[in-house]
C-alpha cells in the first residue's frame, strides 16, 4: 500500500532533502509549495501540488486527493534579520499559515504531524548547552513564531488527538551528497552559502556580523548539522509516530559548536581559496551561542549524525555551489 506524506515546503532546501529520504524509505512525498521561496526543479522525488497554506480550500482538496498518512511541515519564512524588520510577515506566514494547515489536517483526520521548529526558540541562554527541557525565550520574531506553532500543536494534540514530532533544528548546512538537491535561497542570508559566494566572486566579501561577542574569538557560535542527516531524522520521526509513541520534541544538532571564524577557516581550507572578509556590526536578533546538548533523538529515534564534521558539510555545499542550480 502506498503511503503518501504531505510535505509542505518540499520545494525548499530542507524539504527537498526530506523528500529524497522519504522516497528512499518507501513513502510517496507529495510536495505542497507556493514556490515563493522554493524551486520547482527541487521537486524530484514525488508529485507536486502548487498551493498556498493560506488557501484552506486548496489544502482540503489536496488532503482529499492524496489521503496522506502524515504531514511534514517545512514551509516557513526563516530569516532572523527579516523577522526583526517585518514581524507581521512572520506571524502571518508562519503562524496563521500553520494554523490553517493544522486545522485542515485534523479535518482530514491526518493526525501524524512532523514539524520543523528551531533552536531560535531558545533565545540567548548565555553559554547554556540546550536540550528539550531548556526554557524557551526567543529573542526574534522568527523564533517566537515557531514557538507559537509548537504551542498550537500541543493544544491540538490535547483537543483533537493530533500526534506531533517537533524537531528543533540547529544550523542546517551542506547539500545532498549525491548532488541531486542543495541550498538555494534568493536572497541568500545563510553563512555557508554566503562564504562560498564570496569565495568565487559572486559577492565582494563575507560580512562577519559582530566580532565583540563573549566567545573565544568574538564571533557567534552555532551547531551545524548536515541536511542529509536532518532528512534521515524526519523519516525516523515519522516511523516513531506511526508506532504510536505519542508526541515529543527533539533537538537536532551535532553537539559541537563552531564560531563564524572557524567556519570561514574551514571553508578556506576545503576550497583552498581565499575568503574576502569584512567585519561588521552585530545582526539584530542573533544569539551568542546555540549548541545542542540533547541526546533524546539518539536515545528515542536511534538517530546519530553520519556527517557531523563541518568539513563534510562545506565540501558538499561547495560541490553543489559549483554545479547545482534551480530554475523555477
Ligand atoms: N553570519 C555572518 N554573516 C553573514 C551571515 C551570517 O556573520 O553574512 C553569522 C550569523 O550572525 C550567525 C551565523 O553566521 O552567527 C549563522 O547565521 P545564519 O544566518 O546562517 O543562520 P542562523 O543562525 O540565523 O539560523
PDB file of C-alpha atoms in Angstrom, residues 40-170:
ATOM      1  CA  UNK A  40      10.003  23.701  -8.969  1.00  0.00           C
ATOM      2  CA  UNK A  41      13.218  21.966 -10.056  1.00  0.00           C
ATOM      3  CA  UNK A  42      13.831  20.797  -6.494  1.00  0.00           C
ATOM      4  CA  UNK A  43      10.675  18.646  -6.574  1.00  0.00           C
ATOM      5  CA  UNK A  44      12.260  15.455  -7.902  1.00  0.00           C
ATOM      6  CA  UNK A  45      11.081  12.667  -5.670  1.00  0.00           C
ATOM      7  CA  UNK A  46       7.282  12.701  -5.840  1.00  0.00           C
ATOM      8  CA  UNK A  47       4.240  14.616  -7.088  1.00  0.00           C
ATOM      9  CA  UNK A  48       3.877  18.373  -6.864  1.00  0.00           C
ATOM     10  CA  UNK A  49       0.819  20.341  -5.771  1.00  0.00           C
ATOM     11  CA  UNK A  50       1.104  24.063  -6.204  1.00  0.00           C
ATOM     12  CA  UNK A  51      -0.709  25.918  -3.439  1.00  0.00           C
ATOM     13  CA  UNK A  52      -0.550  28.333  -0.578  1.00  0.00           C
ATOM     14  CA  UNK A  53      -1.097  27.401   3.044  1.00  0.00           C
ATOM     15  CA  UNK A  54      -3.398  30.393   3.472  1.00  0.00           C
ATOM     16  CA  UNK A  55      -5.796  28.760   0.966  1.00  0.00           C
ATOM     17  CA  UNK A  56      -7.833  26.352   3.083  1.00  0.00           C
ATOM     18  CA  UNK A  57      -9.969  25.130   0.184  1.00  0.00           C
ATOM     19  CA  UNK A  58      -6.846  24.164  -1.750  1.00  0.00           C
ATOM     20  CA  UNK A  59      -5.458  22.359   1.290  1.00  0.00           C
ATOM     21  CA  UNK A  60      -8.712  20.412   1.743  1.00  0.00           C
ATOM     22  CA  UNK A  61      -8.593  19.424  -1.930  1.00  0.00           C
ATOM     23  CA  UNK A  62      -5.025  18.140  -1.628  1.00  0.00           C
ATOM     24  CA  UNK A  63      -5.741  16.179   1.569  1.00  0.00           C
ATOM     25  CA  UNK A  64      -8.780  14.585  -0.129  1.00  0.00           C
ATOM     26  CA  UNK A  65      -6.829  13.724  -3.277  1.00  0.00           C
ATOM     27  CA  UNK A  66      -3.780  12.134  -1.672  1.00  0.00           C
ATOM     28  CA  UNK A  67      -5.121  10.868   1.677  1.00  0.00           C
ATOM     29  CA  UNK A  68      -1.723  11.310   3.320  1.00  0.00           C
ATOM     30  CA  UNK A  69      -0.767   9.229   6.350  1.00  0.00           C
ATOM     31  CA  UNK A  70       1.173  12.152   7.784  1.00  0.00           C
ATOM     32  CA  UNK A  71       2.186  15.768   7.304  1.00  0.00           C
ATOM     33  CA  UNK A  72       5.733  17.100   7.308  1.00  0.00           C
ATOM     34  CA  UNK A  73       5.563  20.834   7.679  1.00  0.00           C
ATOM     35  CA  UNK A  74       8.697  22.609   6.413  1.00  0.00           C
ATOM     36  CA  UNK A  75       7.132  25.608   4.669  1.00  0.00           C
ATOM     37  CA  UNK A  76       8.139  28.728   6.569  1.00  0.00           C
ATOM     38  CA  UNK A  77       9.891  32.037   6.478  1.00  0.00           C
ATOM     39  CA  UNK A  78      13.203  31.540   8.222  1.00  0.00           C
ATOM     40  CA  UNK A  79      15.355  34.647   8.218  1.00  0.00           C
ATOM     41  CA  UNK A  80      16.174  36.036  11.637  1.00  0.00           C
ATOM     42  CA  UNK A  81      17.068  39.524  10.358  1.00  0.00           C
ATOM     43  CA  UNK A  82      13.943  39.918   8.229  1.00  0.00           C
ATOM     44  CA  UNK A  83      11.765  38.721  11.094  1.00  0.00           C
ATOM     45  CA  UNK A  84      13.009  41.651  13.161  1.00  0.00           C
ATOM     46  CA  UNK A  85      12.258  44.255  10.491  1.00  0.00           C
ATOM     47  CA  UNK A  86       8.971  42.722   9.273  1.00  0.00           C
ATOM     48  CA  UNK A  87       7.460  40.647  12.122  1.00  0.00           C
ATOM     49  CA  UNK A  88       3.969  40.753  10.622  1.00  0.00           C
ATOM     50  CA  UNK A  89       5.179  38.710   7.674  1.00  0.00           C
ATOM     51  CA  UNK A  90       6.407  36.047  10.127  1.00  0.00           C
ATOM     52  CA  UNK A  91       3.300  35.926  12.282  1.00  0.00           C
ATOM     53  CA  UNK A  92       1.090  35.686   9.193  1.00  0.00           C
ATOM     54  CA  UNK A  93       3.323  33.494   7.036  1.00  0.00           C
ATOM     55  CA  UNK A  94       4.352  31.108   9.787  1.00  0.00           C
ATOM     56  CA  UNK A  95       1.666  31.156  12.495  1.00  0.00           C
ATOM     57  CA  UNK A  96      -1.529  31.860  10.517  1.00  0.00           C
ATOM     58  CA  UNK A  97      -0.469  29.563   7.686  1.00  0.00           C
ATOM     59  CA  UNK A  98       0.362  26.752  10.119  1.00  0.00           C
ATOM     60  CA  UNK A  99      -2.971  27.138  11.873  1.00  0.00           C
ATOM     61  CA  UNK A 100      -4.708  26.647   8.517  1.00  0.00           C
ATOM     62  CA  UNK A 101      -2.639  23.558   7.797  1.00  0.00           C
ATOM     63  CA  UNK A 102      -3.149  22.020  11.233  1.00  0.00           C
ATOM     64  CA  UNK A 103      -6.907  22.583  11.043  1.00  0.00           C
ATOM     65  CA  UNK A 104      -7.009  21.047   7.564  1.00  0.00           C
ATOM     66  CA  UNK A 105      -5.010  18.028   8.782  1.00  0.00           C
ATOM     67  CA  UNK A 106      -7.361  17.492  11.727  1.00  0.00           C
ATOM     68  CA  UNK A 107     -10.405  17.854   9.462  1.00  0.00           C
ATOM     69  CA  UNK A 108      -8.917  15.196   7.161  1.00  0.00           C
ATOM     70  CA  UNK A 109      -8.087  13.007  10.188  1.00  0.00           C
ATOM     71  CA  UNK A 110      -4.441  13.013   9.167  1.00  0.00           C
ATOM     72  CA  UNK A 111      -3.134  13.063  12.710  1.00  0.00           C
ATOM     73  CA  UNK A 112       0.617  12.345  12.479  1.00  0.00           C
ATOM     74  CA  UNK A 113       2.448  15.651  12.145  1.00  0.00           C
ATOM     75  CA  UNK A 114       6.177  16.362  11.896  1.00  0.00           C
ATOM     76  CA  UNK A 115       7.075  19.998  12.437  1.00  0.00           C
ATOM     77  CA  UNK A 116      10.238  21.968  11.674  1.00  0.00           C
ATOM     78  CA  UNK A 117      10.986  24.103  14.683  1.00  0.00           C
ATOM     79  CA  UNK A 118      14.236  25.757  15.605  1.00  0.00           C
ATOM     80  CA  UNK A 119      16.841  26.414  18.256  1.00  0.00           C
ATOM     81  CA  UNK A 120      15.915  30.089  17.710  1.00  0.00           C
ATOM     82  CA  UNK A 121      13.012  29.396  20.089  1.00  0.00           C
ATOM     83  CA  UNK A 122      15.560  29.353  22.950  1.00  0.00           C
ATOM     84  CA  UNK A 123      16.870  32.878  22.582  1.00  0.00           C
ATOM     85  CA  UNK A 124      20.157  33.869  24.185  1.00  0.00           C
ATOM     86  CA  UNK A 125      20.897  31.465  27.037  1.00  0.00           C
ATOM     87  CA  UNK A 126      24.355  32.697  27.946  1.00  0.00           C
ATOM     88  CA  UNK A 127      26.520  29.688  27.237  1.00  0.00           C
ATOM     89  CA  UNK A 128      23.990  27.038  28.263  1.00  0.00           C
ATOM     90  CA  UNK A 129      24.077  23.843  26.210  1.00  0.00           C
ATOM     91  CA  UNK A 130      20.496  23.407  25.094  1.00  0.00           C
ATOM     92  CA  UNK A 131      18.124  20.469  25.347  1.00  0.00           C
ATOM     93  CA  UNK A 132      14.390  19.885  25.088  1.00  0.00           C
ATOM     94  CA  UNK A 133      13.837  20.919  28.715  1.00  0.00           C
ATOM     95  CA  UNK A 134      15.607  24.263  28.377  1.00  0.00           C
ATOM     96  CA  UNK A 135      13.021  27.042  28.775  1.00  0.00           C
ATOM     97  CA  UNK A 136      12.219  28.776  25.504  1.00  0.00           C
ATOM     98  CA  UNK A 137      12.729  32.544  25.388  1.00  0.00           C
ATOM     99  CA  UNK A 138      13.007  33.647  21.748  1.00  0.00           C
ATOM    100  CA  UNK A 139      14.696  36.971  21.012  1.00  0.00           C
ATOM    101  CA  UNK A 140      13.487  37.337  17.427  1.00  0.00           C
ATOM    102  CA  UNK A 141      10.117  37.143  15.690  1.00  0.00           C
ATOM    103  CA  UNK A 142      11.182  34.074  13.721  1.00  0.00           C
ATOM    104  CA  UNK A 143      11.794  32.102  16.927  1.00  0.00           C
ATOM    105  CA  UNK A 144       8.647  33.495  18.514  1.00  0.00           C
ATOM    106  CA  UNK A 145       6.546  32.410  15.538  1.00  0.00           C
ATOM    107  CA  UNK A 146       7.954  28.879  15.679  1.00  0.00           C
ATOM    108  CA  UNK A 147       7.360  28.620  19.428  1.00  0.00           C
ATOM    109  CA  UNK A 148       3.745  29.704  18.867  1.00  0.00           C
ATOM    110  CA  UNK A 149       3.279  26.862  16.366  1.00  0.00           C
ATOM    111  CA  UNK A 150       4.791  24.379  18.843  1.00  0.00           C
ATOM    112  CA  UNK A 151       2.208  25.523  21.393  1.00  0.00           C
ATOM    113  CA  UNK A 152      -0.523  25.211  18.797  1.00  0.00           C
ATOM    114  CA  UNK A 153       0.445  21.592  18.126  1.00  0.00           C
ATOM    115  CA  UNK A 154       0.286  20.801  21.841  1.00  0.00           C
ATOM    116  CA  UNK A 155      -3.203  22.303  22.106  1.00  0.00           C
ATOM    117  CA  UNK A 156      -4.452  20.453  19.013  1.00  0.00           C
ATOM    118  CA  UNK A 157      -2.972  17.268  20.439  1.00  0.00           C
ATOM    119  CA  UNK A 158      -4.959  17.656  23.646  1.00  0.00           C
ATOM    120  CA  UNK A 159      -8.186  18.625  21.886  1.00  0.00           C
ATOM    121  CA  UNK A 160      -8.135  16.573  18.682  1.00  0.00           C
ATOM    122  CA  UNK A 161      -5.646  13.743  19.166  1.00  0.00           C
ATOM    123  CA  UNK A 162      -3.018  15.244  16.831  1.00  0.00           C
ATOM    124  CA  UNK A 163       0.332  13.476  17.390  1.00  0.00           C
ATOM    125  CA  UNK A 164       3.365  15.600  16.727  1.00  0.00           C
ATOM    126  CA  UNK A 165       7.090  15.247  16.438  1.00  0.00           C
ATOM    127  CA  UNK A 166       8.619  18.683  16.845  1.00  0.00           C
ATOM    128  CA  UNK A 167      12.195  18.943  15.627  1.00  0.00           C
ATOM    129  CA  UNK A 168      14.190  21.903  16.875  1.00  0.00           C
ATOM    130  CA  UNK A 169      16.863  22.259  14.229  1.00  0.00           C
ATOM    131  CA  UNK A 170      20.209  23.771  14.926  1.00  0.00           C
TER     132      UNK A 170
END
